Structures are given as structure tokens and as C-alpha cells.
XYZ file of C-alpha atoms in Angstrom:
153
model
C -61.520 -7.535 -1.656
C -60.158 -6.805 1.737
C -60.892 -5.448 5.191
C -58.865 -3.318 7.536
C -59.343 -3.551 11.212
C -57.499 -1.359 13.713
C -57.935 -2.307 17.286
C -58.263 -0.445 19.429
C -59.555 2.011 16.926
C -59.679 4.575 19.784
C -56.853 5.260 21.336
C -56.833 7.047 24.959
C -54.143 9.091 26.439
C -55.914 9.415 29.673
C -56.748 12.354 31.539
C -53.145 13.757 33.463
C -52.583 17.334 35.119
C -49.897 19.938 34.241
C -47.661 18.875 37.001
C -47.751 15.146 36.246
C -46.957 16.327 32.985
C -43.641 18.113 34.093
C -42.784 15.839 36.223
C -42.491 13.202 33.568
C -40.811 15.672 30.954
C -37.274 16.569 30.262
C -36.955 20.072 30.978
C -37.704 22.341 27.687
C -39.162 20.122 25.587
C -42.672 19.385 24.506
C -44.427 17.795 27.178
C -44.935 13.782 27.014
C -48.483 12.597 26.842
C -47.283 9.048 26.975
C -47.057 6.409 24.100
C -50.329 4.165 23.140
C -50.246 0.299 20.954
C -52.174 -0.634 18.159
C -52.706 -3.263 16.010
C -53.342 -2.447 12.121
C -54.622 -5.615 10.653
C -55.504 -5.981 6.372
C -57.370 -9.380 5.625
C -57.724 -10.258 1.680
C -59.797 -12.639 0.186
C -56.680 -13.735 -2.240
C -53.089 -12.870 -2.634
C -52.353 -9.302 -3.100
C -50.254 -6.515 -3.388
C -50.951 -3.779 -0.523
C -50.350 -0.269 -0.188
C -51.693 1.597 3.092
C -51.940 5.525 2.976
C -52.305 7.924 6.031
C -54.252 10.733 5.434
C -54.735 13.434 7.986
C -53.898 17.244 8.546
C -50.247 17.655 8.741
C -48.061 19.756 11.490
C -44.856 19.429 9.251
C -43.198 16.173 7.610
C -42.879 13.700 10.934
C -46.385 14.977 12.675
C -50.032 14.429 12.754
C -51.656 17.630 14.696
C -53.132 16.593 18.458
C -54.768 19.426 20.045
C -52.064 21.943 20.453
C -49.438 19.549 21.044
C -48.228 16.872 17.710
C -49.138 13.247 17.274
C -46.207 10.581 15.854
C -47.065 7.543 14.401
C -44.793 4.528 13.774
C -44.541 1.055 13.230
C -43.011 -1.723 15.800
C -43.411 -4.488 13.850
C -45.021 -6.091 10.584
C -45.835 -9.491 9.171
C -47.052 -11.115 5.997
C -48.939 -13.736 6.059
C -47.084 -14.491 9.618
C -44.202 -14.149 8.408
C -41.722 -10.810 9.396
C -41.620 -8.544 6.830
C -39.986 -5.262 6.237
C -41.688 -2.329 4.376
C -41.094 0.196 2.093
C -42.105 3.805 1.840
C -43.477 5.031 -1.747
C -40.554 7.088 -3.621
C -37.920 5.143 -1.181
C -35.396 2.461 -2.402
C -34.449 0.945 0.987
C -37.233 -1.035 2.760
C -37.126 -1.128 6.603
C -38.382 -2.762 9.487
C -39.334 -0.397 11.687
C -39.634 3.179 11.783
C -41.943 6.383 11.497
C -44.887 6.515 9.401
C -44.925 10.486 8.151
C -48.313 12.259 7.101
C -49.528 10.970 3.801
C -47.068 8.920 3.017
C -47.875 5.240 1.362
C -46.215 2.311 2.665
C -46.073 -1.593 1.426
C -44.750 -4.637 2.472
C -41.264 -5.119 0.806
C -39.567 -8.718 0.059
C -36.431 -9.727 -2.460
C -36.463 -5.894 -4.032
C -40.292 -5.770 -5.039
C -43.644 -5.885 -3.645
C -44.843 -8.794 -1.915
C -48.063 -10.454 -2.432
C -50.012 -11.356 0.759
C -53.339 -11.932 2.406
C -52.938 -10.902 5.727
C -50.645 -8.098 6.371
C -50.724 -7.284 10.389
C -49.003 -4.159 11.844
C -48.080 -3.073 15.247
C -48.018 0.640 15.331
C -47.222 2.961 18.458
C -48.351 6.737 18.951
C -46.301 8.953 20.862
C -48.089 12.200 21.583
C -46.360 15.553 22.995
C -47.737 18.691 23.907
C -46.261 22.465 24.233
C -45.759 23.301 28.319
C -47.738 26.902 27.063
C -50.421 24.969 26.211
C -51.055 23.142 29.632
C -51.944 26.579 31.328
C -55.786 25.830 31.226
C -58.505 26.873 33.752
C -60.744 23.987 32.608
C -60.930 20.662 31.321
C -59.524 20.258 27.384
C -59.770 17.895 25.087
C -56.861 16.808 22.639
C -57.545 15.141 19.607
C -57.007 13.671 16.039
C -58.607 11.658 13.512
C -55.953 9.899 11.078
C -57.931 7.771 8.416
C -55.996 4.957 6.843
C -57.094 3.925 3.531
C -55.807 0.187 1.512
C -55.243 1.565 -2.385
């Protein structure tokens, strides 16, 4: 039995205008919306293996949908039972310590070539959301957002 806890569990980009936008953009690319923390934390009763799955609408392989811009997760950092752990991606042989967490992909933390076993797993994750210039030319007030759900299988 376990419990996930993600906190915050809403995350705020804040409310900017087109030209703030711009003026904190390289020139041609997406617009940046900024980049947000949070802390993914799984608490078991015993000693487990654990395998966390993002499941959300997809814009292509690297990106969550966020309004009409794109929403990238990844993780900072992760520790096992306090202890710094890399991870490994379902399907992948190399585990890592950091890195992008793509659309419905399943991830799980990774020691001495197999699983590891913990009860606490605790995950830093950032979100870096960007947005297409087009898409800034409002004449009112719009709201971007997403809803990723995160399921322990």
C-alpha cells in the first residue's frame, strides 16, 4: 500500500503580457512561460518495487499539450529511501539521473542493474512551459492549461 503526494499539486505560471513574453524570449522560438518546482513524493507501507506512469494527452514524444503552447516535464533529482538514486525508463537499458520524463512513459528507481526496492521514493521534477508568439495575439484574458495524472503501478 502506498500514497503519492505531489506538492504543490497546482502549479502556477502566473499571469505575464505578450511583451514581457518577448522580451524574455530568444527571437523565433516558442515563447518562455518560465520554469515551475515540484516535489513528487511515494510513501509505502513496506519495501517495494515502484514504477510511476504519466498519463496525459500527448503533443509529440518530449511534450505534454499547455494551451496552445507545450508543457515539458523532467526530473532534477531522485532519492530512495534518502539515498540518491538514478532511474530508469521502461524499454531502456541505461538508468540516469536526471533527465526528461516523455508522455506515457514508466519510470523506476534503478540500482546495481535491477530494480530497487524502497519505501520512500521522493522526486524533484521541473516544468518548463513554452508557448507559440501566434498564439499571444489575444484581445482578452486566456487561460493555459494541463492536467497530467501520475499513477504508482
Amino acid at each position: 500500500r502506498c500514497t503519492l503526494t505531489l506538492a504543490p499539486s497546482l502549479i502556477d505560471f502566473g499571469s505575464t503580457t505578450r511583451g514581457e513574453l518577448l522580451g524574455r524570449s530568444p527571437a523565433g522560438g516558442p515563447l518562455i512561460l518560465g520554469k515551475r518546482q515540484t516535489r513528487l513524493q511515494v510513501q509505502c507501507a513496506a519495501p517495494q518495487p515502484m514504477r510511476l506512469w504519466l498519463d496525459g494527452a500527448t503533443v509529440d514524444m518530449r511534450h505534454f499539450p499547455f494551451g496552445d503552447g507545450v508543457l515539458q516535464v523532467s526530473i532534477l533529482s531522485a532519492r530512495l529511501d534518502g539515498v540518491a538514486m538514478a532511474w530508469r525508463r521502461e524499454g531502456e537499458e541505461s538508468p540516469v539521473d536526471t533527465g526528461l520524463l516523455r508522455p506515457g512513459e514508466r519510470i523506476m528507481p534503478w540500482r546495481n542493474g535491477a530494480a530497487a526496492l524502497g519505501t520512500h521514493w521522493d522526486l524533484e521534477l521541473e516544468l518548463d512551459a513554452r508557448i507559440n508568439p501566434e498564439a499571444t495575439r489575444v484581445r482578452d484574458v486566456k487561460t493555459l492549461e494541463n492536467k497530467i495524472r501520475i499513477e504508482l503501478e
